[in-house]
Amino acid sequence: MFHSAVLRLTGWFMLLLMSISLLFSLAIYQGATDEIGNRLSQFQDSLESPDPNIFLPPNHRLYSAFRDNQQDKASRNILVMLLYVNLLIFFCGGALSYVLARRTLRNIEESHDAQSRFTSDASHELRTPLAAMKTELEVALRDTKLTKDDMRELLTSNLEEVNKLTSLSKTLLQLSRLDHANLELENVNLGNVATEVAQRYDKNAKRINLKLPNEPVIIRANTATIEELLTILVDNALKYSPQDSRIKATLAYDARSASFSITNKGDGIPSDKLPHIFERFYRANESHSGGGSGLGLSLAKEIVEIYKGELSVSSKPKSNTTFTVTLPLSRKHQA
């Protein structure tokens, strides 16, 4: 589809380019031939002048035929030169038009491909829990000896699948809103948000060791999105680390930016999978997915990009994994 669109756009570019070139060529040809004709006519008139000081050869009337011959040759030479110029414009302009058409449609093609992959992946993610629920319900309906405990187990299992669908739908909606919504910005105390998220996820276990600076760290952002960003990182660190391990979270700042890093111990992320972990629905380790949809880090990446920040990760297998977010400070709080 996009290849044919590129060819059509190239054709329109070429039509516009060649139309302009041919119009200019026609104007140049007409002007040049008229100028040559006028100059040769003036030259002939000077030869036929009655001035006795001008010597006219006996066959001076042959200059009229000579003038016409020279004018025809000049016109043909100009025509050939313009033909070569237009051929050069045609081939060079065609190549340039194709390149420009490809560049014009490249972002649209990439967005279309990404949207197609996203739709396919989302359909797969929605189909899996629905298929599990359907199978369990069909088996239960055929079982004539289904007990109350069996029903409770069935409903519990279905409730888990419904929760997965609810979480997936919520994340998909958040991704969609980030693509289209205009967020209301305000001064956000990053330390307060980090503390609230850590306490909500680690109220009793006390696994998170949060280190904050003495001074407030203020950024210009939307509070809900920043809370969602830190929630994703904290939840991810807790989910992919042993239950008895400690999570280290640090908030720091410099003259222009704030950074939040969170480190957990666990299986780690293989180096060949690190470049893909921010892709939608990508899971570095399917066996330890923890029921996740593979959308959390993608959402975190998009939130960071909204504020022109950076989200990076470093990891070693069977060792520490560290996610670091860097966001610009509010201008009033920059040194």
mmCIF file of C-alpha atoms in Angstrom:
data_model
loop_
_atom_site.group_PDB
_atom_site.id
_atom_site.type_symbol
_atom_site.label_atom_id
_atom_site.label_comp_id
_atom_site.label_asym_id
_atom_site.label_seq_id
_atom_site.Cartn_x
_atom_site.Cartn_y
_atom_site.Cartn_z
ATOM 1 C CA MET A 1 0.000 0.000 0.000
ATOM 2 C CA PHE A 2 2.704 2.478 0.971
ATOM 3 C CA HIS A 3 4.890 1.471 -2.003
ATOM 4 C CA SER A 4 2.101 2.404 -4.440
ATOM 5 C CA ALA A 5 1.501 5.612 -2.464
ATOM 6 C CA VAL A 6 5.186 6.489 -2.790
ATOM 7 C CA LEU A 7 5.030 5.918 -6.552
ATOM 8 C CA ARG A 8 1.895 8.054 -6.880
ATOM 9 C CA LEU A 9 3.414 10.850 -4.827
ATOM 10 C CA THR A 10 6.611 10.600 -6.904
ATOM 11 C CA GLY A 11 4.498 10.900 -10.064
ATOM 12 C CA TRP A 12 2.821 14.060 -8.767
ATOM 13 C CA PHE A 13 6.192 15.540 -7.824
ATOM 14 C CA MET A 14 7.517 14.714 -11.280
ATOM 15 C CA LEU A 15 4.465 16.171 -13.017
ATOM 16 C CA LEU A 16 4.842 19.440 -11.128
ATOM 17 C CA LEU A 17 8.603 19.559 -11.679
ATOM 18 C CA MET A 18 8.466 18.776 -15.409
ATOM 19 C CA SER A 19 5.591 21.210 -15.983
ATOM 20 C CA ILE A 20 7.634 24.023 -14.479
ATOM 21 C CA SER A 21 10.753 22.914 -16.376
ATOM 22 C CA LEU A 22 8.955 22.736 -19.744
ATOM 23 C CA LEU A 23 7.334 26.139 -19.247
ATOM 24 C CA PHE A 24 10.698 27.706 -18.445
ATOM 25 C CA SER A 25 12.295 25.881 -21.397
ATOM 26 C CA LEU A 26 9.632 27.191 -23.773
ATOM 27 C CA ALA A 27 10.132 30.718 -22.492
ATOM 28 C CA ILE A 28 13.928 30.425 -22.791
ATOM 29 C CA TYR A 29 13.684 28.964 -26.314
ATOM 30 C CA GLN A 30 11.310 31.675 -27.527
ATOM 31 C CA GLY A 31 13.355 34.470 -25.977
ATOM 32 C CA ALA A 32 16.700 33.132 -27.244
ATOM 33 C CA THR A 33 15.508 32.605 -30.834
ATOM 34 C CA ASP A 34 13.908 36.053 -30.932
ATOM 35 C CA GLU A 35 17.122 37.633 -29.649
ATOM 36 C CA ILE A 36 19.249 35.793 -32.214
ATOM 37 C CA GLY A 37 16.849 36.807 -35.006
ATOM 38 C CA ASN A 38 16.953 40.447 -33.956
ATOM 39 C CA ARG A 39 20.756 40.505 -33.768
ATOM 40 C CA LEU A 40 21.144 38.930 -37.214
ATOM 41 C CA SER A 41 18.550 41.326 -38.685
ATOM 42 C CA GLN A 42 20.475 44.280 -37.286
ATOM 43 C CA PHE A 43 23.666 42.868 -38.755
ATOM 44 C CA GLN A 44 22.031 42.521 -42.195
ATOM 45 C CA ASP A 45 20.597 46.024 -42.023
ATOM 46 C CA SER A 46 24.051 47.392 -41.335
ATOM 47 C CA LEU A 47 25.397 45.589 -44.396
ATOM 48 C CA GLU A 48 22.635 47.023 -46.598
ATOM 49 C CA SER A 49 23.143 50.542 -45.253
ATOM 50 C CA PRO A 50 23.593 53.299 -47.935
ATOM 51 C CA ASP A 51 26.488 54.757 -46.013
ATOM 52 C CA PRO A 52 29.375 55.078 -48.608
ATOM 53 C CA ASN A 53 31.942 54.429 -45.919
ATOM 54 C CA ILE A 54 30.670 50.874 -45.535
ATOM 55 C CA PHE A 55 32.069 48.481 -48.099
ATOM 56 C CA LEU A 56 29.458 46.011 -49.369
ATOM 57 C CA PRO A 57 30.646 42.985 -51.301
ATOM 58 C CA PRO A 58 28.879 42.220 -54.584
ATOM 59 C CA ASN A 59 27.026 39.256 -53.064
ATOM 60 C CA HIS A 60 25.886 41.050 -49.936
ATOM 61 C CA ARG A 61 22.288 39.985 -50.633
ATOM 62 C CA LEU A 62 23.373 36.448 -49.847
ATOM 63 C CA TYR A 63 23.616 37.523 -46.216
ATOM 64 C CA SER A 64 19.834 37.227 -45.944
ATOM 65 C CA ALA A 65 20.010 33.494 -46.658
ATOM 66 C CA PHE A 66 23.052 33.225 -44.409
ATOM 67 C CA ARG A 67 21.145 34.889 -41.588
ATOM 68 C CA ASP A 68 18.204 32.518 -41.929
ATOM 69 C CA ASN A 69 20.550 29.536 -41.980
ATOM 70 C CA GLN A 70 22.395 30.680 -38.879
ATOM 71 C CA GLN A 71 19.160 31.394 -37.073
ATOM 72 C CA ASP A 72 17.892 27.877 -37.837
ATOM 73 C CA LYS A 73 21.135 26.325 -36.596
ATOM 74 C CA ALA A 74 21.063 28.396 -33.425
ATOM 75 C CA SER A 75 17.425 27.465 -32.809
ATOM 76 C CA ARG A 76 18.218 23.755 -33.265
ATOM 77 C CA ASN A 77 21.218 23.976 -30.919
ATOM 78 C CA ILE A 78 19.154 25.725 -28.254
ATOM 79 C CA LEU A 79 16.396 23.154 -28.670
ATOM 80 C CA VAL A 80 18.855 20.245 -28.287
ATOM 81 C CA MET A 81 20.476 21.865 -25.259
ATOM 82 C CA LEU A 82 17.083 22.390 -23.577
ATOM 83 C CA LEU A 83 16.145 18.797 -24.402
ATOM 84 C CA TYR A 84 19.260 17.515 -22.637
ATOM 85 C CA VAL A 85 18.601 19.813 -19.700
ATOM 86 C CA ASN A 86 15.024 18.540 -19.368
ATOM 87 C CA LEU A 87 16.175 14.918 -19.602
ATOM 88 C CA LEU A 88 18.685 15.606 -16.839
ATOM 89 C CA ILE A 89 15.971 17.265 -14.763
ATOM 90 C CA PHE A 90 13.666 14.310 -15.460
ATOM 91 C CA PHE A 91 16.079 11.627 -14.204
ATOM 92 C CA CYS A 92 17.631 13.614 -11.347
ATOM 93 C CA GLY A 93 14.270 15.077 -10.373
ATOM 94 C CA GLY A 94 12.691 11.620 -10.520
ATOM 95 C CA ALA A 95 15.274 10.187 -8.135
ATOM 96 C CA LEU A 96 14.967 13.173 -5.796
ATOM 97 C CA SER A 97 11.159 13.039 -5.952
ATOM 98 C CA TYR A 98 11.202 9.362 -4.992
ATOM 99 C CA VAL A 99 13.510 10.059 -2.045
ATOM 100 C CA LEU A 100 11.323 12.939 -0.870
ATOM 101 C CA ALA A 101 8.179 10.849 -1.270
ATOM 102 C CA ARG A 102 9.723 8.034 0.781
ATOM 103 C CA ARG A 103 10.799 10.494 3.458
ATOM 104 C CA THR A 104 7.356 12.126 3.496
ATOM 105 C CA LEU A 105 5.548 8.828 4.007
ATOM 106 C CA ARG A 106 8.148 7.147 6.232
ATOM 107 C CA ASN A 107 6.702 8.393 9.535
ATOM 108 C CA ILE A 108 3.176 7.556 8.412
ATOM 109 C CA GLU A 109 4.285 4.062 7.369
ATOM 110 C CA GLU A 110 6.088 3.488 10.665
ATOM 111 C CA SER A 111 3.055 4.696 12.608
ATOM 112 C CA HIS A 112 0.791 2.448 10.555
ATOM 113 C CA ASP A 113 3.050 -0.573 11.110
ATOM 114 C CA ALA A 114 3.286 0.172 14.824
ATOM 115 C CA GLN A 115 -0.489 0.549 15.032
ATOM 116 C CA SER A 116 -0.977 -2.740 13.184
ATOM 117 C CA ARG A 117 1.432 -4.545 15.513
ATOM 118 C CA PHE A 118 -0.214 -2.920 18.510
ATOM 119 C CA THR A 119 -3.690 -3.999 17.376
ATOM 120 C CA SER A 120 -2.479 -7.538 16.715
ATOM 121 C CA ASP A 121 -0.721 -7.782 20.079
ATOM 122 C CA ALA A 122 -3.669 -6.266 21.932
ATOM 123 C CA SER A 123 -6.043 -8.727 20.280
ATOM 124 C CA HIS A 124 -3.795 -11.581 21.348
ATOM 125 C CA GLU A 125 -3.572 -10.305 24.913
ATOM 126 C CA LEU A 126 -7.349 -9.928 25.125
ATOM 127 C CA ARG A 127 -7.977 -13.298 23.533
ATOM 128 C CA THR A 128 -5.875 -15.263 26.034
ATOM 129 C CA PRO A 129 -7.841 -14.530 29.249
ATOM 130 C CA LEU A 130 -11.150 -14.717 27.379
ATOM 131 C CA ALA A 131 -10.248 -18.141 26.015
ATOM 132 C CA ALA A 132 -9.273 -19.333 29.512
ATOM 133 C CA MET A 133 -12.562 -18.106 30.973
ATOM 134 C CA LYS A 134 -14.586 -19.673 28.178
ATOM 135 C CA THR A 135 -12.873 -23.043 28.590
ATOM 136 C CA GLU A 136 -13.391 -23.102 32.348
ATOM 137 C CA LEU A 137 -17.058 -22.158 32.010
ATOM 138 C CA GLU A 138 -17.705 -24.765 29.317
ATOM 139 C CA VAL A 139 -16.075 -27.486 31.432
ATOM 140 C CA ALA A 140 -18.093 -26.416 34.474
ATOM 141 C CA LEU A 141 -21.396 -26.470 32.575
ATOM 142 C CA ARG A 142 -20.745 -30.019 31.364
ATOM 143 C CA ASP A 143 -19.860 -31.236 34.842
ATOM 144 C CA THR A 144 -23.045 -32.536 36.433
ATOM 145 C CA LYS A 145 -21.269 -33.199 39.732
ATOM 146 C CA LEU A 146 -19.957 -29.654 40.223
ATOM 147 C CA THR A 147 -19.718 -28.833 43.921
ATOM 148 C CA LYS A 148 -19.917 -25.516 45.727
ATOM 149 C CA ASP A 149 -16.153 -25.519 46.266
ATOM 150 C CA ASP A 150 -15.604 -26.159 42.581
ATOM 151 C CA MET A 151 -17.836 -23.219 41.743
ATOM 152 C CA ARG A 152 -15.937 -20.990 44.136
ATOM 153 C CA GLU A 153 -12.636 -22.043 42.559
ATOM 154 C CA LEU A 154 -14.053 -21.393 39.104
ATOM 155 C CA LEU A 155 -15.324 -17.951 40.033
ATOM 156 C CA THR A 156 -12.012 -17.087 41.682
ATOM 157 C CA SER A 157 -10.136 -18.092 38.557
ATOM 158 C CA ASN A 158 -12.508 -16.092 36.357
ATOM 159 C CA LEU A 159 -12.153 -13.104 38.644
ATOM 160 C CA GLU A 160 -8.388 -13.212 38.182
ATOM 161 C CA GLU A 161 -8.833 -13.181 34.412
ATOM 162 C CA VAL A 162 -11.304 -10.294 34.662
ATOM 163 C CA ASN A 163 -8.773 -8.351 36.747
ATOM 164 C CA LYS A 164 -6.167 -8.950 34.041
ATOM 165 C CA LEU A 165 -8.553 -7.668 31.389
ATOM 166 C CA THR A 166 -9.407 -4.637 33.529
ATOM 167 C CA SER A 167 -5.733 -3.819 34.044
ATOM 168 C CA LEU A 168 -4.979 -4.285 30.360
ATOM 169 C CA SER A 169 -7.904 -2.076 29.301
ATOM 170 C CA LYS A 170 -6.834 0.626 31.751
ATOM 171 C CA THR A 171 -3.273 0.634 30.435
ATOM 172 C CA LEU A 172 -4.422 0.718 26.807
ATOM 173 C CA LEU A 173 -6.665 3.679 27.624
ATOM 174 C CA GLN A 174 -3.779 5.483 29.326
ATOM 175 C CA LEU A 175 -1.552 4.940 26.297
ATOM 176 C CA SER A 176 -4.256 6.299 24.033
ATOM 177 C CA ARG A 177 -4.758 9.373 26.205
ATOM 178 C CA LEU A 178 -1.049 10.100 26.264
ATOM 179 C CA ASP A 179 -1.068 10.157 22.474
ATOM 180 C CA HIS A 180 -3.899 12.673 22.217
ATOM 181 C CA ALA A 181 -4.564 14.502 25.483
ATOM 182 C CA ASN A 182 -3.255 17.877 26.538
ATOM 183 C CA LEU A 183 -2.025 17.427 30.092
ATOM 184 C CA GLU A 184 -2.471 20.104 32.734
ATOM 185 C CA LEU A 185 0.971 20.934 34.135
ATOM 186 C CA GLU A 186 1.777 22.041 37.658
ATOM 187 C CA ASN A 187 4.698 22.096 40.069
ATOM 188 C CA VAL A 188 5.161 18.544 41.357
ATOM 189 C CA ASN A 189 7.272 17.641 44.383
ATOM 190 C CA LEU A 190 8.967 14.493 43.132
ATOM 191 C CA GLY A 191 10.020 13.472 46.646
ATOM 192 C CA ASN A 192 6.443 13.501 47.918
ATOM 193 C CA VAL A 193 5.195 11.428 44.998
ATOM 194 C CA ALA A 194 8.013 8.885 45.433
ATOM 195 C CA THR A 195 7.244 8.585 49.139
ATOM 196 C CA GLU A 196 3.515 8.051 48.551
ATOM 197 C CA VAL A 197 4.110 5.374 45.906
ATOM 198 C CA ALA A 198 6.689 3.549 48.036
ATOM 199 C CA GLN A 199 4.427 3.552 51.097
ATOM 200 C CA ARG A 200 1.445 2.303 49.102
ATOM 201 C CA TYR A 201 3.355 -0.639 47.650
ATOM 202 C CA ASP A 202 5.593 -1.367 50.616
ATOM 203 C CA LYS A 203 3.510 -0.438 53.648
ATOM 204 C CA ASN A 204 4.201 -3.583 55.657
ATOM 205 C CA ALA A 205 7.088 -5.432 54.032
ATOM 206 C CA LYS A 206 9.556 -2.554 54.369
ATOM 207 C CA ARG A 207 11.516 -3.792 51.365
ATOM 208 C CA ILE A 208 12.050 -0.397 49.739
ATOM 209 C CA ASN A 209 14.923 1.756 50.962
ATOM 210 C CA LEU A 210 14.038 5.221 49.674
ATOM 211 C CA LYS A 211 16.714 7.919 49.862
ATOM 212 C CA LEU A 212 15.616 11.522 49.337
ATOM 213 C CA PRO A 213 17.559 14.806 49.301
ATOM 214 C CA ASN A 214 17.011 17.356 52.047
ATOM 215 C CA GLU A 215 15.631 19.966 49.656
ATOM 216 C CA PRO A 216 12.370 19.628 47.668
ATOM 217 C CA VAL A 217 12.830 18.443 44.073
ATOM 218 C CA ILE A 218 10.265 20.307 41.949
ATOM 219 C CA ILE A 219 9.446 19.463 38.331
ATOM 220 C CA ARG A 220 6.847 20.902 35.961
ATOM 221 C CA ALA A 221 4.542 18.022 35.098
ATOM 222 C CA ASN A 222 1.155 16.408 35.518
ATOM 223 C CA THR A 223 0.886 14.769 38.941
ATOM 224 C CA ALA A 224 -1.149 11.756 37.802
ATOM 225 C CA THR A 225 1.318 10.814 35.055
ATOM 226 C CA ILE A 226 4.346 11.159 37.354
ATOM 227 C CA GLU A 227 2.627 9.005 39.968
ATOM 228 C CA GLU A 228 1.874 6.410 37.275
ATOM 229 C CA LEU A 229 5.501 6.515 36.107
ATOM 230 C CA LEU A 230 6.925 5.846 39.574
ATOM 231 C CA THR A 231 4.248 3.245 40.269
ATOM 232 C CA ILE A 232 5.291 1.282 37.183
ATOM 233 C CA LEU A 233 8.959 1.333 38.182
ATOM 234 C CA VAL A 234 8.306 0.387 41.821
ATOM 235 C CA ASP A 235 5.848 -2.358 40.873
ATOM 236 C CA ASN A 236 8.284 -3.689 38.292
ATOM 237 C CA ALA A 237 11.137 -3.801 40.819
ATOM 238 C CA LEU A 238 9.037 -5.625 43.412
ATOM 239 C CA LYS A 239 7.580 -8.051 40.900
ATOM 240 C CA TYR A 240 10.906 -9.190 39.418
ATOM 241 C CA SER A 241 12.875 -9.649 42.650
ATOM 242 C CA PRO A 242 12.802 -12.258 45.450
ATOM 243 C CA GLN A 243 10.292 -11.633 48.234
ATOM 244 C CA ASP A 244 12.988 -11.163 50.880
ATOM 245 C CA SER A 245 15.282 -8.911 48.816
ATOM 246 C CA ARG A 246 15.730 -5.184 49.314
ATOM 247 C CA ILE A 247 14.864 -2.496 46.751
ATOM 248 C CA LYS A 248 17.025 0.618 46.628
ATOM 249 C CA ALA A 249 15.415 3.823 45.357
ATOM 250 C CA THR A 250 17.265 7.141 45.157
ATOM 251 C CA LEU A 251 16.101 10.625 44.218
ATOM 252 C CA ALA A 252 18.784 13.164 43.327
ATOM 253 C CA TYR A 253 19.121 16.382 41.367
ATOM 254 C CA ASP A 254 21.652 18.715 39.807
ATOM 255 C CA ALA A 255 21.485 22.231 38.383
ATOM 256 C CA ARG A 256 18.957 21.412 35.649
ATOM 257 C CA SER A 257 17.452 17.957 36.134
ATOM 258 C CA ALA A 258 16.152 15.456 38.651
ATOM 259 C CA SER A 259 16.884 11.745 38.552
ATOM 260 C CA PHE A 260 15.060 8.838 40.151
ATOM 261 C CA SER A 261 16.763 5.445 40.117
ATOM 262 C CA ILE A 262 15.485 2.146 41.476
ATOM 263 C CA THR A 263 17.580 -1.016 41.802
ATOM 264 C CA ASN A 264 16.463 -4.560 42.489
ATOM 265 C CA LYS A 265 18.195 -7.930 42.602
ATOM 266 C CA GLY A 266 16.853 -10.808 40.553
ATOM 267 C CA ASP A 267 17.300 -12.798 37.378
ATOM 268 C CA GLY A 268 18.289 -9.661 35.493
ATOM 269 C CA ILE A 269 17.669 -8.881 31.835
ATOM 270 C CA PRO A 270 19.842 -10.456 29.104
ATOM 271 C CA SER A 271 21.827 -7.911 27.099
ATOM 272 C CA ASP A 272 20.204 -8.944 23.804
ATOM 273 C CA LYS A 273 16.742 -8.155 25.232
ATOM 274 C CA LEU A 274 17.549 -4.797 26.826
ATOM 275 C CA PRO A 275 16.908 -2.761 23.630
ATOM 276 C CA HIS A 276 13.370 -4.198 23.378
ATOM 277 C CA ILE A 277 12.005 -3.938 26.906
ATOM 278 C CA PHE A 278 10.272 -0.603 26.243
ATOM 279 C CA GLU A 279 8.341 -2.022 23.283
ATOM 280 C CA ARG A 280 4.636 -2.633 23.787
ATOM 281 C CA PHE A 281 3.706 -6.170 24.896
ATOM 282 C CA TYR A 282 7.358 -7.213 25.066
ATOM 283 C CA ARG A 283 8.378 -9.446 27.965
ATOM 284 C CA ALA A 284 12.032 -10.209 28.554
ATOM 285 C CA ASN A 285 11.173 -13.321 30.541
ATOM 286 C CA GLU A 286 7.828 -14.993 29.836
ATOM 287 C CA SER A 287 8.262 -17.471 32.677
ATOM 288 C CA HIS A 288 8.445 -14.616 35.211
ATOM 289 C CA SER A 289 5.948 -12.254 33.653
ATOM 290 C CA GLY A 290 3.968 -12.118 36.891
ATOM 291 C CA GLY A 291 0.728 -11.801 34.977
ATOM 292 C CA GLY A 292 1.803 -8.512 33.430
ATOM 293 C CA SER A 293 0.681 -7.372 30.002
ATOM 294 C CA GLY A 294 4.036 -6.080 28.827
ATOM 295 C CA LEU A 295 2.717 -2.512 28.600
ATOM 296 C CA GLY A 296 4.034 -0.967 31.815
ATOM 297 C CA LEU A 297 7.515 0.001 30.680
ATOM 298 C CA SER A 298 6.167 1.168 27.328
ATOM 299 C CA LEU A 299 3.781 3.493 29.158
ATOM 300 C CA ALA A 300 6.613 4.681 31.413
ATOM 301 C CA LYS A 301 8.755 5.457 28.366
ATOM 302 C CA GLU A 302 6.000 7.501 26.737
ATOM 303 C CA ILE A 303 5.382 9.477 29.947
ATOM 304 C CA VAL A 304 9.086 10.338 30.195
ATOM 305 C CA GLU A 305 9.207 11.405 26.529
ATOM 306 C CA ILE A 306 6.269 13.792 27.073
ATOM 307 C CA TYR A 307 8.440 15.786 29.484
ATOM 308 C CA LYS A 308 11.533 15.492 27.262
ATOM 309 C CA GLY A 309 13.295 13.321 29.811
ATOM 310 C CA GLU A 310 15.173 10.042 29.576
ATOM 311 C CA LEU A 311 14.468 6.528 30.833
ATOM 312 C CA SER A 312 17.394 4.130 30.825
ATOM 313 C CA VAL A 313 18.123 0.664 32.194
ATOM 314 C CA SER A 314 21.218 -1.289 33.113
ATOM 315 C CA SER A 315 21.140 -4.938 34.069
ATOM 316 C CA LYS A 316 23.311 -7.985 34.533
ATOM 317 C CA PRO A 317 21.973 -11.562 34.543
ATOM 318 C CA LYS A 318 21.539 -12.936 38.080
ATOM 319 C CA SER A 319 22.459 -9.546 39.504
ATOM 320 C CA ASN A 320 21.184 -5.983 39.855
ATOM 321 C CA THR A 321 18.799 -4.231 37.487
ATOM 322 C CA THR A 322 18.580 -0.434 37.663
ATOM 323 C CA PHE A 323 16.040 1.840 35.990
ATOM 324 C CA THR A 324 16.894 5.544 35.950
ATOM 325 C CA VAL A 325 14.521 8.378 35.082
ATOM 326 C CA THR A 326 15.865 11.851 34.340
ATOM 327 C CA LEU A 327 13.419 14.759 34.150
ATOM 328 C CA PRO A 328 14.054 18.506 33.768
ATOM 329 C CA LEU A 329 13.538 20.618 36.870
ATOM 330 C CA SER A 330 11.021 23.409 36.936
ATOM 331 C CA ARG A 331 12.694 26.557 35.540
ATOM 332 C CA LYS A 332 12.100 28.435 38.767
ATOM 333 C CA HIS A 333 14.028 25.743 40.638
ATOM 334 C CA GLN A 334 16.947 25.410 38.219
ATOM 335 C CA ALA A 335 20.220 26.728 39.556
#
